[in-house]
mmCIF file of C-alpha atoms and ligand atoms in Angstrom:
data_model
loop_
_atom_site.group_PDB
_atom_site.id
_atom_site.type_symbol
_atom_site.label_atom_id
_atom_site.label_comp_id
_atom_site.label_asym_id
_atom_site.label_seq_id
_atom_site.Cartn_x
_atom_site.Cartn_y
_atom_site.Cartn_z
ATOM 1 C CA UNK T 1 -8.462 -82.395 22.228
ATOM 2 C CA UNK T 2 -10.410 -84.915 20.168
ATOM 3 C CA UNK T 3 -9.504 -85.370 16.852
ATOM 4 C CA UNK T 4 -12.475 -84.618 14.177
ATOM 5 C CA UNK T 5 -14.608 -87.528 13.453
ATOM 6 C CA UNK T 6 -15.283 -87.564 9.413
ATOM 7 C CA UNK T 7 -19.068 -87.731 8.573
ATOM 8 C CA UNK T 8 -20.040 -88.676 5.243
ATOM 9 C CA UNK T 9 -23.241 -90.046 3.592
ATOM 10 C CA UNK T 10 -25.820 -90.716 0.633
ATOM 11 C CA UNK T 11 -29.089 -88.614 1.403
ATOM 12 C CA UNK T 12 -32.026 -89.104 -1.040
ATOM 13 C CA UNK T 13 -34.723 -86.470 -1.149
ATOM 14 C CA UNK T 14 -37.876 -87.717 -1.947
ATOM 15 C CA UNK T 15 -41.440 -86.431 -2.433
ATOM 16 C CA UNK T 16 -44.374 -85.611 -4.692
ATOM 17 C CA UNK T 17 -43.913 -84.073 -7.842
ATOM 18 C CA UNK T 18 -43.263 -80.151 -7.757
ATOM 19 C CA UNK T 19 -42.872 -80.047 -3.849
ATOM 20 C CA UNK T 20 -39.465 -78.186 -4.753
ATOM 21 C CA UNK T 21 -37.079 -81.053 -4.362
ATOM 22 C CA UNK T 22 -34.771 -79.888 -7.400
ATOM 23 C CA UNK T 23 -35.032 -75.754 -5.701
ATOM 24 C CA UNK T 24 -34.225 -77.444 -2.322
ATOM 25 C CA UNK T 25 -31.247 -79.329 -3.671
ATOM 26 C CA UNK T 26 -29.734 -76.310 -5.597
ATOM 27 C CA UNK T 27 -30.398 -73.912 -2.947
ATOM 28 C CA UNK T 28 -28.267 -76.505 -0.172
ATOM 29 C CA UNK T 29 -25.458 -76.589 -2.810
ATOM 30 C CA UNK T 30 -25.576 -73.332 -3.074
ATOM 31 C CA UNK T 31 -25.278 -73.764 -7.685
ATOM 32 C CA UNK T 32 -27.503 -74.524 -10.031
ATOM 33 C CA UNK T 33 -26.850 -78.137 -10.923
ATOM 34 C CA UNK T 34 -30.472 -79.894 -11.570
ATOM 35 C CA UNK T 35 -33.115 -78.243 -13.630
ATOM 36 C CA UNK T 36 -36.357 -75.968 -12.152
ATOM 37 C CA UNK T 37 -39.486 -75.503 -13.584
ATOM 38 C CA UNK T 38 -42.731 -75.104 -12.452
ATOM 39 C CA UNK T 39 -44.126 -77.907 -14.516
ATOM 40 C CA UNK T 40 -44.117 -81.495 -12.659
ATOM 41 C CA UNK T 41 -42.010 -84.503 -13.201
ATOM 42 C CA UNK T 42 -38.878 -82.853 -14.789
ATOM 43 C CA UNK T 43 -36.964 -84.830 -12.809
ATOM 44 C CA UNK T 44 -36.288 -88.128 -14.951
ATOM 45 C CA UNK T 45 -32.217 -88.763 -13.958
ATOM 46 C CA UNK T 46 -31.135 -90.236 -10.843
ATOM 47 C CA UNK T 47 -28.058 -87.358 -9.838
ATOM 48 C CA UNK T 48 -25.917 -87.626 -7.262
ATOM 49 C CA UNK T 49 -24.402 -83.428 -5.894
ATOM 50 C CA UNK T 50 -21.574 -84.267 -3.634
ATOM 51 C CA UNK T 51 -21.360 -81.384 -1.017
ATOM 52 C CA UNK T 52 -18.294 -81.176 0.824
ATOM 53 C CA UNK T 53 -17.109 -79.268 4.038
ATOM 54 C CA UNK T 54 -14.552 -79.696 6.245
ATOM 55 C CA UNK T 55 -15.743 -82.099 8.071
ATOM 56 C CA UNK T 56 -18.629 -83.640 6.134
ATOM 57 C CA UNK T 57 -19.212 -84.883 2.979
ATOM 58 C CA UNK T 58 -23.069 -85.313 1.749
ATOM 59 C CA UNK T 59 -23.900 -87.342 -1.692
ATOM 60 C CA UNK T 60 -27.478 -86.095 -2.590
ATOM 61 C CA UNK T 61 -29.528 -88.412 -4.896
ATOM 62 C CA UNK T 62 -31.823 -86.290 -6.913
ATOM 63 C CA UNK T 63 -34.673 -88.960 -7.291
ATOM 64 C CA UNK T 64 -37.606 -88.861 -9.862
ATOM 65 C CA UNK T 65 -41.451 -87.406 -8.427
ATOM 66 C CA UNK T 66 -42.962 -90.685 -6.948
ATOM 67 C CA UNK T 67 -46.502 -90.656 -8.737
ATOM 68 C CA UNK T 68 -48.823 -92.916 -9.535
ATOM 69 C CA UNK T 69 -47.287 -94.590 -13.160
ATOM 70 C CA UNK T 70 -49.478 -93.692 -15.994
ATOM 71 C CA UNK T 71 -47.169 -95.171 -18.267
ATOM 72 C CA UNK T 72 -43.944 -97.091 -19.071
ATOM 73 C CA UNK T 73 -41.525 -94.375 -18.115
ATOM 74 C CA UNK T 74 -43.610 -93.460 -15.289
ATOM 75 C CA UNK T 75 -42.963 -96.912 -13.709
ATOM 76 C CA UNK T 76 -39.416 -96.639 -14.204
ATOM 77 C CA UNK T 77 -39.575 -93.269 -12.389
ATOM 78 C CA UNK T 78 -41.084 -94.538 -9.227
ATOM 79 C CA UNK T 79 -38.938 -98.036 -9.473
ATOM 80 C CA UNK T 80 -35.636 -95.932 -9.226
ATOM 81 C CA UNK T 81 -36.916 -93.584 -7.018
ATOM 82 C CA UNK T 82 -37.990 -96.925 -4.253
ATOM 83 C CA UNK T 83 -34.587 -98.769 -4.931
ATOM 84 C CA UNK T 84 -32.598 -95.279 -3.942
ATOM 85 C CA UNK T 85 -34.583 -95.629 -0.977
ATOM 86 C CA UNK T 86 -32.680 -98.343 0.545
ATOM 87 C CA UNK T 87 -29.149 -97.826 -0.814
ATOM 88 C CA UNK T 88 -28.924 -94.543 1.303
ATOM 89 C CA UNK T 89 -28.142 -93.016 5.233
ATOM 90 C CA UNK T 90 -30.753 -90.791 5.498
ATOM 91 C CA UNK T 91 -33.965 -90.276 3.387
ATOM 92 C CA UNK T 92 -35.247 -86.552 3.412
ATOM 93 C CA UNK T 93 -39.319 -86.356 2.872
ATOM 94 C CA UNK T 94 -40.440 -82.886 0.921
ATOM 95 C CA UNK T 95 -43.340 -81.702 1.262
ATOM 96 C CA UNK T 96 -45.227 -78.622 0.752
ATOM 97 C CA UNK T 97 -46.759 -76.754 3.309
ATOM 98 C CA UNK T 98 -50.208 -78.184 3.333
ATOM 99 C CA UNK T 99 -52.585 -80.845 4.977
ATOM 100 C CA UNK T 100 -50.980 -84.438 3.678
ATOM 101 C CA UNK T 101 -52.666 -84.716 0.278
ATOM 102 C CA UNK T 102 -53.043 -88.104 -1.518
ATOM 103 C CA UNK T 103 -49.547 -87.941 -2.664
ATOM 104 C CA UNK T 104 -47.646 -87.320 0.515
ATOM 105 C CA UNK T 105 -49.999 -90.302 2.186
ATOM 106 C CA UNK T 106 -48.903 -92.522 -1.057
ATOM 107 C CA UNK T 107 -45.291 -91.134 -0.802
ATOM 108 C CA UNK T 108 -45.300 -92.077 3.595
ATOM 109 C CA UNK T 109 -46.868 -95.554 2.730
ATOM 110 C CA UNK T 110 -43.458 -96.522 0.589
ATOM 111 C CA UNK T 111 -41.368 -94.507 3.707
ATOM 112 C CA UNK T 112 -42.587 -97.225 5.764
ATOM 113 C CA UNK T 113 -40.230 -100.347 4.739
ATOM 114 C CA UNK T 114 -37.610 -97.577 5.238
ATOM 115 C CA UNK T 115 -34.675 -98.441 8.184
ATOM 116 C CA UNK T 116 -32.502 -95.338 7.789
ATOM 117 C CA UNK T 117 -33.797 -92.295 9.687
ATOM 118 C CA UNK T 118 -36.365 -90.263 7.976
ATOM 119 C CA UNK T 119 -36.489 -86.522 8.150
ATOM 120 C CA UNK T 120 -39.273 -84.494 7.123
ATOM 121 C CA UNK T 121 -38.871 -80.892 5.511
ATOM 122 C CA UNK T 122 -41.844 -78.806 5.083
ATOM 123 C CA UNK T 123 -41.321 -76.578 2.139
ATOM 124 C CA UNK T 124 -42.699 -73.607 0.846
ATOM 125 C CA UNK T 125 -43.277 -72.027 4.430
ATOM 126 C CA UNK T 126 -43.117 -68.721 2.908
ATOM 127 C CA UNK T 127 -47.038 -69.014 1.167
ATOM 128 C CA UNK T 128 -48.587 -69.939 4.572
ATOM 129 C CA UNK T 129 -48.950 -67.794 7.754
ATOM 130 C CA UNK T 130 -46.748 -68.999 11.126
ATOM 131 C CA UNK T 131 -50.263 -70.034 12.864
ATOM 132 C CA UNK T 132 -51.357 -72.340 10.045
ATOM 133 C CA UNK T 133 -47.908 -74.098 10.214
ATOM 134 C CA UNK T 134 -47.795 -75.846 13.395
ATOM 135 C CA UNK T 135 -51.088 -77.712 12.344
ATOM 136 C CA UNK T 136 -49.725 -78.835 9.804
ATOM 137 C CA UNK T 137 -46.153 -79.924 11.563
ATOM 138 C CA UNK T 138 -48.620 -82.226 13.643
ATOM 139 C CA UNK T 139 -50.501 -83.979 11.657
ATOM 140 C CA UNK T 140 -47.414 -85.128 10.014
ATOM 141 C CA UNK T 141 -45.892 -86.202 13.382
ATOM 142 C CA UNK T 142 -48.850 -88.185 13.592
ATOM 143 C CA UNK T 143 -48.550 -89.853 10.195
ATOM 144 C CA UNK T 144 -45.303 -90.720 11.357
ATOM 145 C CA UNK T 145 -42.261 -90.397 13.931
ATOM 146 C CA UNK T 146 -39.904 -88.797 11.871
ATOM 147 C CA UNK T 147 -36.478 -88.876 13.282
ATOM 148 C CA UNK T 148 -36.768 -84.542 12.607
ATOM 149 C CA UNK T 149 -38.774 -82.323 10.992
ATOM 150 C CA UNK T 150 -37.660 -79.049 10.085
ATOM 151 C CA UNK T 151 -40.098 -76.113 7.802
ATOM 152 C CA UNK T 152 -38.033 -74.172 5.181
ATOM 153 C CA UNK T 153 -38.448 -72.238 2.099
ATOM 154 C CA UNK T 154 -36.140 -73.590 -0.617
ATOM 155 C CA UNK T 155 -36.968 -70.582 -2.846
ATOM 156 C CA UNK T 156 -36.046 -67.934 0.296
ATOM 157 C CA UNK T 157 -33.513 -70.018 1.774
ATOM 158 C CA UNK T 158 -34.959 -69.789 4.892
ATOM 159 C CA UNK T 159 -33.872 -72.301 7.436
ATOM 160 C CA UNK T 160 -31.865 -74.239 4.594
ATOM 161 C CA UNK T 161 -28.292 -73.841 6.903
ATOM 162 C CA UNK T 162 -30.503 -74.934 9.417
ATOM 163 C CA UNK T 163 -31.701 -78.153 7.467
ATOM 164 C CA UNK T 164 -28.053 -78.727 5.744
ATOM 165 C CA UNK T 165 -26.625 -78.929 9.898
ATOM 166 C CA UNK T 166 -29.573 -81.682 10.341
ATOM 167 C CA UNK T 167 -28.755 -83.862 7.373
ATOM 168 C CA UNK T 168 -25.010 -83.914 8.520
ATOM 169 C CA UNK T 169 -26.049 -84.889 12.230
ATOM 170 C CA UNK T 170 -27.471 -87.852 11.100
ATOM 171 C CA UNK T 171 -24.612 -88.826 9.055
ATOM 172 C CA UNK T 172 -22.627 -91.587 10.009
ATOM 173 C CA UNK T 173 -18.942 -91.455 10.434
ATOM 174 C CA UNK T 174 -17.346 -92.257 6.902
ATOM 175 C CA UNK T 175 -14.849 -91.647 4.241
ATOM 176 C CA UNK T 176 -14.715 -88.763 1.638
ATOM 177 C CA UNK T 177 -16.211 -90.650 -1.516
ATOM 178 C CA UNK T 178 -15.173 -87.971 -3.579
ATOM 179 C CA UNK T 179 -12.574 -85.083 -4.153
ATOM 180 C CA UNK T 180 -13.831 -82.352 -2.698
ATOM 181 C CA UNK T 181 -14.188 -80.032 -6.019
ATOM 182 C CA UNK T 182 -16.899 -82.286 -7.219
ATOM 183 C CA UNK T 183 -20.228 -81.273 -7.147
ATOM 184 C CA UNK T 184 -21.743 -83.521 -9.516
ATOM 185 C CA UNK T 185 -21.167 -86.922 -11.019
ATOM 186 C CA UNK T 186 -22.873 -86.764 -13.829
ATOM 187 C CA UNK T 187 -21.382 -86.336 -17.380
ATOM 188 C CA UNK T 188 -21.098 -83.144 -19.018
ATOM 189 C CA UNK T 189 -22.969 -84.034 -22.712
ATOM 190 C CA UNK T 190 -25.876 -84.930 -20.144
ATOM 191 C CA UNK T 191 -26.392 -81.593 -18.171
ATOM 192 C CA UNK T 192 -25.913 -79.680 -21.104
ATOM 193 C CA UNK T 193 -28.678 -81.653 -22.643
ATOM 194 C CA UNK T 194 -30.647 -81.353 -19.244
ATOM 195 C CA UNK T 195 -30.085 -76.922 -19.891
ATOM 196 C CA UNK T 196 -31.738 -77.724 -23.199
ATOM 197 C CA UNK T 197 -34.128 -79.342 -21.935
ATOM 198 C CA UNK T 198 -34.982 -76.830 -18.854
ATOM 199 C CA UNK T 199 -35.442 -74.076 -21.579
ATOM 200 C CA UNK T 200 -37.603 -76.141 -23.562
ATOM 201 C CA UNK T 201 -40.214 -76.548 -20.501
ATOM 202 C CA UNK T 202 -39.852 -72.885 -19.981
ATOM 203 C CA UNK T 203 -40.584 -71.523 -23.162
ATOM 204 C CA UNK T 204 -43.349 -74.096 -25.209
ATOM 205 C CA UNK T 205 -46.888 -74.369 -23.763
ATOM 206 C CA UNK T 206 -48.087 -77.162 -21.695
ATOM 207 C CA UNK T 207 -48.915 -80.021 -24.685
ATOM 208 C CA UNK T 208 -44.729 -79.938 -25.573
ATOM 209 C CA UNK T 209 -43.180 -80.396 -21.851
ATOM 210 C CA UNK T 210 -43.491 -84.288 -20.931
ATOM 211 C CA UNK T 211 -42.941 -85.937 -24.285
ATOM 212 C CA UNK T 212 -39.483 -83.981 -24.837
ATOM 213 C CA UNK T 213 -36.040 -85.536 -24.620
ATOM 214 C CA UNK T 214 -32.874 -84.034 -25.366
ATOM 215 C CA UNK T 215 -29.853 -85.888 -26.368
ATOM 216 C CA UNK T 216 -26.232 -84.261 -27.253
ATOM 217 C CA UNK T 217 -25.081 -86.383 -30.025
ATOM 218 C CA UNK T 218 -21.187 -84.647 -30.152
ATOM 219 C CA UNK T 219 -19.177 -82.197 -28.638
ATOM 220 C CA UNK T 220 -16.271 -80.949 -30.716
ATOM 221 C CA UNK T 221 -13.196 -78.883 -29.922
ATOM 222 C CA UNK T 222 -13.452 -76.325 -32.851
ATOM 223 C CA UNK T 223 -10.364 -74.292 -32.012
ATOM 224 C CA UNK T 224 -8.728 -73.249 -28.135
ATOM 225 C CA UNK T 225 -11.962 -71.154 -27.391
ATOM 226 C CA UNK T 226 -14.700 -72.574 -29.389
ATOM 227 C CA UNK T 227 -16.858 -76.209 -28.637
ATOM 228 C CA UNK T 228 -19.553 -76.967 -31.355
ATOM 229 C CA UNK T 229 -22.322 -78.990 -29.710
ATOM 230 C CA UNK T 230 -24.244 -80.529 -31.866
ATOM 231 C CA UNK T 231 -28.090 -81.923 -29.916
ATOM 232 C CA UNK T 232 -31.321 -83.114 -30.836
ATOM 233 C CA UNK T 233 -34.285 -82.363 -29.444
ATOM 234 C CA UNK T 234 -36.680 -85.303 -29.956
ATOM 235 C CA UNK T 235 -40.724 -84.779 -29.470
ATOM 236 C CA UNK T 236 -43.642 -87.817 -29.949
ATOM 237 C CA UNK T 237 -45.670 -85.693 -32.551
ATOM 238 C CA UNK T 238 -45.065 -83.614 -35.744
ATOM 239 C CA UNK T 239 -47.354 -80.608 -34.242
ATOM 240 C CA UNK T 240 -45.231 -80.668 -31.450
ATOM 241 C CA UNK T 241 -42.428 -80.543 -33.513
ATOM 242 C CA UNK T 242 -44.064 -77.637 -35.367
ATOM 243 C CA UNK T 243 -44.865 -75.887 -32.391
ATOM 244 C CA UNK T 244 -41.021 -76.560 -30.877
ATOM 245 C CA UNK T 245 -39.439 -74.909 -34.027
ATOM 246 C CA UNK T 246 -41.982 -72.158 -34.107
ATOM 247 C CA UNK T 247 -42.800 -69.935 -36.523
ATOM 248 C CA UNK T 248 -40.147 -68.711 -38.861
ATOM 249 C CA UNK T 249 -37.639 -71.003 -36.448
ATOM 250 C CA UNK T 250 -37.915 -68.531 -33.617
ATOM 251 C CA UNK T 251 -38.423 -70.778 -30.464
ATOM 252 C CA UNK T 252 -36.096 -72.929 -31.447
ATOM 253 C CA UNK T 253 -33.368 -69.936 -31.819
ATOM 254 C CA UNK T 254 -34.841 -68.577 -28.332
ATOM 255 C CA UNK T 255 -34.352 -72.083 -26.824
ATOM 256 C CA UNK T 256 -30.960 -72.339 -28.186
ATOM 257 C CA UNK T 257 -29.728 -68.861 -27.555
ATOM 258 C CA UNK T 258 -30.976 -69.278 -23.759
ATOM 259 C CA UNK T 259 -29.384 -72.991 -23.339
ATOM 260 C CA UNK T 260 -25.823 -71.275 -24.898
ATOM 261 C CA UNK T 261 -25.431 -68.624 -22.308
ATOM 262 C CA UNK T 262 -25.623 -71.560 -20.356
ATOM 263 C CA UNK T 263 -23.736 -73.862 -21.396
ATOM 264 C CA UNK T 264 -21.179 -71.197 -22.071
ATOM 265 C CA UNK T 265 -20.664 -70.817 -18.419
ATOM 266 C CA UNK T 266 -20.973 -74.422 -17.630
ATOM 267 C CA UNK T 267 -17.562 -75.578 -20.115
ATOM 268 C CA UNK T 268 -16.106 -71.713 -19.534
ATOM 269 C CA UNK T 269 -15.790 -71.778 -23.752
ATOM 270 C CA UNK T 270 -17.474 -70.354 -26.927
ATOM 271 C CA UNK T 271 -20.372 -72.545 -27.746
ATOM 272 C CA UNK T 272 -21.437 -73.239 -31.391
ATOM 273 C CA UNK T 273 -24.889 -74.859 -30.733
ATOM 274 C CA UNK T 274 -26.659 -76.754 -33.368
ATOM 275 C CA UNK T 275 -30.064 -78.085 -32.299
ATOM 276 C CA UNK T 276 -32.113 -80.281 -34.434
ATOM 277 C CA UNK T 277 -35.689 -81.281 -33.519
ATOM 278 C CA UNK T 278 -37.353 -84.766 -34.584
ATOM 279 C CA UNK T 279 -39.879 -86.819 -33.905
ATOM 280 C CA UNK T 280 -39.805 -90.433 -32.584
ATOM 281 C CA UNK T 281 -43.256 -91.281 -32.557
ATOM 282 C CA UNK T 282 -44.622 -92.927 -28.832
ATOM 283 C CA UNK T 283 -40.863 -92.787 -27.429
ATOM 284 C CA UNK T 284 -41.952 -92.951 -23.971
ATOM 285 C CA UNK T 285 -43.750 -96.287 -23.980
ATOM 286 C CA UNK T 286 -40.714 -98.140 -25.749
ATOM 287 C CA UNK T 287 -37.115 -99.104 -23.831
ATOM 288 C CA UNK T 288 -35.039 -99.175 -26.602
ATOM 289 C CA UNK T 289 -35.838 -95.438 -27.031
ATOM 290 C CA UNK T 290 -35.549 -94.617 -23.390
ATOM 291 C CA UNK T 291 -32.254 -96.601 -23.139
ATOM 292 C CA UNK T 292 -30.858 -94.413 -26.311
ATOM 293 C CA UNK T 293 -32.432 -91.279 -24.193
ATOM 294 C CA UNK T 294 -30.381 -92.318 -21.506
ATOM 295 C CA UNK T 295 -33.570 -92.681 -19.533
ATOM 296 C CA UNK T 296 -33.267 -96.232 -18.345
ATOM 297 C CA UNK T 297 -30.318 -97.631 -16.918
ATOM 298 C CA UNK T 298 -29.103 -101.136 -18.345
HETATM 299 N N1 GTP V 1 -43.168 -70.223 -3.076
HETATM 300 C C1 GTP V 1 -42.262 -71.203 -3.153
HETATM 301 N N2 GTP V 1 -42.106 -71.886 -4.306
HETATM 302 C C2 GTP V 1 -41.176 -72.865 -4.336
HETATM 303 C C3 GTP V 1 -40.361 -73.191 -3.213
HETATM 304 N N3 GTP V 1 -39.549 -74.217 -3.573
HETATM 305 C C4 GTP V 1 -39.836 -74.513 -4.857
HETATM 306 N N4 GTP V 1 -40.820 -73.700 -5.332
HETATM 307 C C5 GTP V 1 -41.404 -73.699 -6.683
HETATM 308 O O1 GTP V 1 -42.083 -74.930 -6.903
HETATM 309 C C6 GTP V 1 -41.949 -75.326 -8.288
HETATM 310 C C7 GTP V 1 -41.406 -76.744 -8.381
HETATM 311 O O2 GTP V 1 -40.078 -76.774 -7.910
HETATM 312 P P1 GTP V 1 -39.044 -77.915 -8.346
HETATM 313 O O3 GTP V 1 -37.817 -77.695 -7.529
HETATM 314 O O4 GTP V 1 -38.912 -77.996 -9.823
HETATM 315 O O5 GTP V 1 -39.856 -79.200 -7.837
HETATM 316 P P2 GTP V 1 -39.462 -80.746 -7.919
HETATM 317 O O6 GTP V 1 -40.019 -81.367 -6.688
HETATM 318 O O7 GTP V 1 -38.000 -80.916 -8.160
HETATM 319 O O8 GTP V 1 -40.298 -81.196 -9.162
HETATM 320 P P3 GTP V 1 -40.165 -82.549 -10.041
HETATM 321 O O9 GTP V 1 -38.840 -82.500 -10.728
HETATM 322 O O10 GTP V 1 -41.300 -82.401 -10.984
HETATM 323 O O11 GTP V 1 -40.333 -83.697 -9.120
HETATM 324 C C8 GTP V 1 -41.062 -74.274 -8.940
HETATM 325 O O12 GTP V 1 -41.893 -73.335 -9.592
HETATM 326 C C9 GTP V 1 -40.333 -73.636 -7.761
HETATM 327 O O13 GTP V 1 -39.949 -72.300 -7.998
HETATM 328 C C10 GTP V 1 -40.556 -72.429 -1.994
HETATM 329 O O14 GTP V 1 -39.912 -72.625 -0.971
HETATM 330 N N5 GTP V 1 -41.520 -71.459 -2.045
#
């Protein structure tokens, strides 16, 4: 008998904003680890979600939307999201079940300098009828010889075992990078701020969403089953602070109850959870605020 060759791999998944890539990611890993919403470009963080079988071990790189920048942290977005592109083994193109808009020609125009084989997953098959599909699976061939493409529905989970199988194929033979109960690399402080900040898209209106950036300033061991975590919620104007806090403080103590539960199961403890909100006027056109968000990489 042959002995079991080890596959193992970095796999970026890449694609316009709001194609599903963080519902796709999640739904392979089978946890919630990066944040849904239905509002674009939540994605800032480049996160690496180790899955691990027995056999196979697959580092996925959460990359940002590539868009076209509108300003200084949009750049960054799309300059991490290019450099990931040729760091990695295999580069996954999302799309969503449609004709090739503007954004998915933009997004195959940067696939081109890519070596490593590109697969293509058409997403959300489950809003389009079987017939209109296979149109649409063409005219992508066309665009470009992708080394696979494979239609799925990251919210149904359809074909997503089927997908997961055709990342690993491609892998190539390799070591385990990590133990295998990681699932993700990054800090603690910063997914709980990321929970915060998924509940703050959810619950505030559409002006609030883009210019919000949560950062958790200490985490304290209060007694064996109680953490106080104390974050800050930081916003570009003073009405969006207004509308953040809401009246009589009741977003804010929505948005905080809501990010607890979570957080709860996420450190298995107690939470005490003091949010503040300020405002740090223009923070998204300055570095030295990014940097402090954790938004830029030094
Ligand atoms: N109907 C349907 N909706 C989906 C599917 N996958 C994702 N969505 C929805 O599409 C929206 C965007 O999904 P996300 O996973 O946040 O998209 P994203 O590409 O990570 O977005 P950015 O972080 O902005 O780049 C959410 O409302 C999802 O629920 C799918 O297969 N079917």
């Amino acid at each position: 008998m042959q002995d079991q060759v080890f596959k193992s791999g970095f796999v970026t998944i890449v694609g316009r904003t709001n194609v599903g890539k963080s519902t796709l990611l999640n739904s392979m890993l089978g946890q919630k680890l990066t944040i849904m919403s239905n509002k674009p470009q939540t994605t800032r963080h480049k996160i690496q979600c180790v899955l691990t079988g027995l056999d196979y071990q697959v580092v996925f790189i959460d990359t940002p939307g590539i868009h076209k920048p509108k300003h200084k942290l949009g750049e960054h977005m799309v300059g991490t999201a290019l450099n990931t592109l040729r760091e990695v083994d295999v580069v996954l193109l999302l799309v969503e079940a449609a004709m090739p808009g503007p954004g998915d020609l933009y997004m195959l125009e940067q696939l081109r300098k890519v070596n490593s084989p590109v697969l293509l997953a058409i997403n959300k098959i489950d809003l389009v009828k079987p017939a209109d599909l296979m149109p649409i699976m063409a005219t992508f061939q066309q665009a470009r010889n992708f080394a696979e493409i494979v239609p799925v529905s990251a919210l149904t989970g359809e074909n997503i075992e089927y997908l997961r199988q055709v990342i690993i194929g491609y892998l190539p033979k390799g070591p385990q990078y990590y133990p295998c109960d990681i699932v993700v690399d990054r800090p603690e402080r910063f997914i709980m701020a990321e929970l915060i900040r998924e509940k703050v898209l959810h619950l505030t209106s559409q002006e609030v969403p883009h210019s919000v950036a949560v950062v958790v300033e200490a985490v304290e061991q209060r007694s064996e089953d109680l953490v106080a975590v104390r974050a800050v919620i930081y916003t570009e104007r003073e009405s969006q602070k207004g509308i953040l806090i809401g009246k009589d403080g009741k977003m804010l103590k929505e948005v905080g109850q809501q990010a607890r539960k979570e957080i709860e199961i996420l450190l298995g403890s107690r939470i005490f959870l003091d949010i503040r909100v300020k405002v740090k006027k223009d923070w998204r056109n300055r570095d030295i605020d990014m940097r402090n968000f954790g938004l830029l990489e030094e």
